[in-house]
XYZ file of C-alpha atoms in Angstrom:
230
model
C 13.805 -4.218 -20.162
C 10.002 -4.290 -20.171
C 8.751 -0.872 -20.834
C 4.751 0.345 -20.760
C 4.133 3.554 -21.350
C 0.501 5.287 -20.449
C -1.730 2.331 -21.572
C -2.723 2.096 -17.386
C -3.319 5.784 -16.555
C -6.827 5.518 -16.351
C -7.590 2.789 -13.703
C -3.888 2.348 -11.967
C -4.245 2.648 -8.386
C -2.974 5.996 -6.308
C 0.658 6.367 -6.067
C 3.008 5.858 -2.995
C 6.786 6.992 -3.246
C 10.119 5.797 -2.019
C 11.598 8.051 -0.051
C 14.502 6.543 1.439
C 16.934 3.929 0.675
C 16.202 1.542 3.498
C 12.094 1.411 2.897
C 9.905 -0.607 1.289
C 6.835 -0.116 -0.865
C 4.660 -2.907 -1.844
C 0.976 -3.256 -2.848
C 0.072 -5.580 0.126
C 0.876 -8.242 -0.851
C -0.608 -10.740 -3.354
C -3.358 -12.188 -1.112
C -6.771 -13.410 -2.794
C -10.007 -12.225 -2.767
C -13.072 -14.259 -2.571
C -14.781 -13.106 -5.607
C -11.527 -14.378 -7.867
C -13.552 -18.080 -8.066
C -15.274 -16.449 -11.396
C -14.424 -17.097 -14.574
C -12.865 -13.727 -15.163
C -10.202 -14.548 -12.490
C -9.428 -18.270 -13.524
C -8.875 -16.930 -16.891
C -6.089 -14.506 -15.183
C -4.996 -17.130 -12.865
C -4.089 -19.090 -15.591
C -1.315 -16.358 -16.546
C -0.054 -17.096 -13.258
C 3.053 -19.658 -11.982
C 1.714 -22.555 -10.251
C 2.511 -23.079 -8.015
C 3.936 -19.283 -7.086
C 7.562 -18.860 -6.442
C 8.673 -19.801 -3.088
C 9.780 -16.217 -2.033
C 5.945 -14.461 -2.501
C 5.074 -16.224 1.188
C 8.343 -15.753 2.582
C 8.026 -11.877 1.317
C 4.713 -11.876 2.722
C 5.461 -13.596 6.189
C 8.308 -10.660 6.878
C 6.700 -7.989 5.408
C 3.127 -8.822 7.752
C 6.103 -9.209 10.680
C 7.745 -5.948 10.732
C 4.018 -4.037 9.872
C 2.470 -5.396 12.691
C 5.472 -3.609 15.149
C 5.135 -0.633 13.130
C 1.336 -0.519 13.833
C 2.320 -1.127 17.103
C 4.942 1.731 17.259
C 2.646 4.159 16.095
C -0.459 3.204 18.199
C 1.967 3.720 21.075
C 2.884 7.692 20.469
C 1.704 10.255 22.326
C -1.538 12.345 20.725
C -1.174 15.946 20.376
C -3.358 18.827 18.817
C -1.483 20.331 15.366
C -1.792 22.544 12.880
C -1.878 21.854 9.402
C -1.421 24.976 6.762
C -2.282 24.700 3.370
C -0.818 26.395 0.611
C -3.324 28.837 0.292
C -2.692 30.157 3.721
C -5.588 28.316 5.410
C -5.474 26.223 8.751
C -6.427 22.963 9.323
C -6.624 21.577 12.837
C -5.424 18.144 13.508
C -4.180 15.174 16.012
C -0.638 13.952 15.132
C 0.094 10.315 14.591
C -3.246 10.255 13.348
C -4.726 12.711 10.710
C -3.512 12.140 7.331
C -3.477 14.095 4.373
C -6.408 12.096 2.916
C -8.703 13.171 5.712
C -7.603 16.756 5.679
C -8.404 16.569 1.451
C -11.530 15.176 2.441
C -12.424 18.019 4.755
C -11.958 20.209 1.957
C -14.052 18.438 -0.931
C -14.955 14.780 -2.145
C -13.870 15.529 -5.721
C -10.095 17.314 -4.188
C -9.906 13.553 -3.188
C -10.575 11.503 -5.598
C -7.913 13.568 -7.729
C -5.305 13.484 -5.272
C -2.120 11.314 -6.144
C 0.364 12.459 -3.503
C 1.164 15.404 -0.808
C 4.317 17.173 -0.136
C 4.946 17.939 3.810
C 7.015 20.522 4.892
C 8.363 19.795 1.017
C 8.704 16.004 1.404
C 6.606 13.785 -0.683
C 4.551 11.728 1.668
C 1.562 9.224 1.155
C -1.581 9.917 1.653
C -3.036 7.808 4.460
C 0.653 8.070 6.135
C -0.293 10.376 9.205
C 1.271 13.362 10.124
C 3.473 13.441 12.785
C 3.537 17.701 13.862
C 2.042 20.743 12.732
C 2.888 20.696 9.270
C 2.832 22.866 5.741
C 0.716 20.886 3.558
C 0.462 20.691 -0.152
C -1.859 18.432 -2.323
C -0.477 17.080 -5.598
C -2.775 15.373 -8.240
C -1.908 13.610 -11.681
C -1.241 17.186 -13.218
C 1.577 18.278 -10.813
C 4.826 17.056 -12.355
C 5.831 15.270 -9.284
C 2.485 13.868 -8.826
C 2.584 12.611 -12.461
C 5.839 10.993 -11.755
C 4.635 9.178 -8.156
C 1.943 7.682 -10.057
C 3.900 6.439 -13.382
C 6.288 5.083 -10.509
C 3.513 2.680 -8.516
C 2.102 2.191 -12.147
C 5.739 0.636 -12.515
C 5.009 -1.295 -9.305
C 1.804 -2.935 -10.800
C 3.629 -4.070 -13.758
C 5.921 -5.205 -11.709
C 3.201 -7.444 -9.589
C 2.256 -8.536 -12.878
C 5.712 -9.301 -14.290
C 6.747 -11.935 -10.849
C 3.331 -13.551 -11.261
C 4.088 -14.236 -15.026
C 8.074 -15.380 -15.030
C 8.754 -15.768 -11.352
C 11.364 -13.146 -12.291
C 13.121 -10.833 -9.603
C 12.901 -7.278 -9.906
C 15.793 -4.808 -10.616
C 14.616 -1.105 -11.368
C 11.485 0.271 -12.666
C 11.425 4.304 -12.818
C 8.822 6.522 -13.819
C 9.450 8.078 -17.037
C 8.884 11.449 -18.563
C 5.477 9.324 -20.293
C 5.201 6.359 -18.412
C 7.593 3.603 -16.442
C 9.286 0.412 -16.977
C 10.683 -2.655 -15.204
C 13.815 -4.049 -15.489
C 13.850 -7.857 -14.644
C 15.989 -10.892 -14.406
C 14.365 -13.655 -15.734
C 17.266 -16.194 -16.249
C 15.860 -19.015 -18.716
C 13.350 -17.176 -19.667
C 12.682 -14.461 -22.609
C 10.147 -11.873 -22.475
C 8.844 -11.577 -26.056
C 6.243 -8.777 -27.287
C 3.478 -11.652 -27.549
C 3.256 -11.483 -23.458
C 2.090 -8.138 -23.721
C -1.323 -8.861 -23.662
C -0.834 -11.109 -20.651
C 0.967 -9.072 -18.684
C -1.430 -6.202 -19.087
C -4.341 -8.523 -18.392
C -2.639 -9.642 -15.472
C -2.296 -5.786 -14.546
C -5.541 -4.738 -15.119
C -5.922 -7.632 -12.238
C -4.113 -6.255 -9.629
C -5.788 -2.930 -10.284
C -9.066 -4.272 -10.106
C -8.178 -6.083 -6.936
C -7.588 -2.528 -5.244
C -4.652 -3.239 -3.895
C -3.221 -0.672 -1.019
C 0.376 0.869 -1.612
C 1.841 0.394 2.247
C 5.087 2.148 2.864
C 7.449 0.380 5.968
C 10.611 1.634 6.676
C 12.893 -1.410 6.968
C 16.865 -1.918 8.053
C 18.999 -3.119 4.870
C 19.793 -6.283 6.048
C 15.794 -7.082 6.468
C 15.611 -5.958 3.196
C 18.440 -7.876 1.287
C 16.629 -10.726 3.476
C 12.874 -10.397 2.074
C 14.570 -9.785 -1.149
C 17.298 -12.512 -1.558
């Protein structure tokens, strides 16, 4: 068991929960950026496994598969005006299958925004950019909500988790939030994970944070799952 605790508050991306048993949440997934030819990234790249395991393209190949009918799905629903009530009482006007709590924060105030961690609709966590689907009771959660807090020690797991596959080539078992940070469990097989890859592992972290990766949630059938995860 690998555990961090709130080392990565400050800079770790906006959260993104799981909701269901047959989704998936990744941060999109491990693709590189143009401006990683510095010398800051081929110090991180060499942290990495190269060449990567065989299963980050195969991941990728599904998971870019299965999003792109998704995308499709939604583009395809029917528009209609909503409602959207905040937890003050006030109204929000919206289109469903396309406003998303993000834009009806950003109505509100810039600084609301850039606080925000999570929402709860109709008292069901839900992501921010994930649009609304009806008129809806809204609520806005940042870090200091107690389920916001635990959303975003849960991607913060998720990071180290990025960070952890990069490193060993390990496969991923369970990585909760905690009641003051998160930790990954991993199976690494031949390999030990001694308190000297600390420092790698956060500097690999610190990576994917920079990177600004995007939390996507896709709701997925087990046996695609068991598949992109085997």
């Amino acid at each position: 068991m690998l555990k961090f605790l709130p080392s990565l508050r400050a800079s770790a991306p906006l959260a993104r929960p799981f909701r269901r048993p047959a989704s998936l949440r990744l941060l999109a997934p491990y693709r590189r950026c143009s401006d990683h030819r510095s010398h800051e990234m081929a110090a991180v790249s060499s942290l990495e496994l190269n060449p990567p395991p065989e299963f980050f393209q195969s991941r990728i190949d599904l998971f870019d598969k299965y999003k792109a009918e998704y995308d499709e799905m939604v583009k395809a629903k029917p528009r209609q005006e909503i409602t959207i009530t905040l937890k003050d009482g006030k109204q929000k006007s919206g289109t469903s299958w396309e406003t998303t709590p993000m834009q009806v924060a950003l109505e509100i105030s810039k600084s609301l925004a850039e606080r925000l961690v999570i929402a709860k609709v109709d008292g069901v966590l839900w992501d921010l950019n994930r649009p609304l689907e009806m008129s809806v009771n809204l609520e806005l959660l940042d870090f200091e909500h107690p389920e916001g807090k635990q959303v975003f020690w849960h991607s913060s797991a998720h990071v180290l988790g990025e960070a952890a596959e990069k490193h060993y080539g390990c496969h991923l078992c369970f990585g909760p939030p905690t009641e003051d940070g998160f930790f990954y469990d991993m199976a690494t097989y031949d390999k030990k994970v001694l308190p000297t890859d600390y420092s790698n592992l956060e500097t690999l972290s610190k990576a994917v944070i920079k990177e600004k990766q995007k939390f996507v949630r896709l709701e997925l059938p087990k046996e695609v799952l068991l598949e992109m995860f085997k």
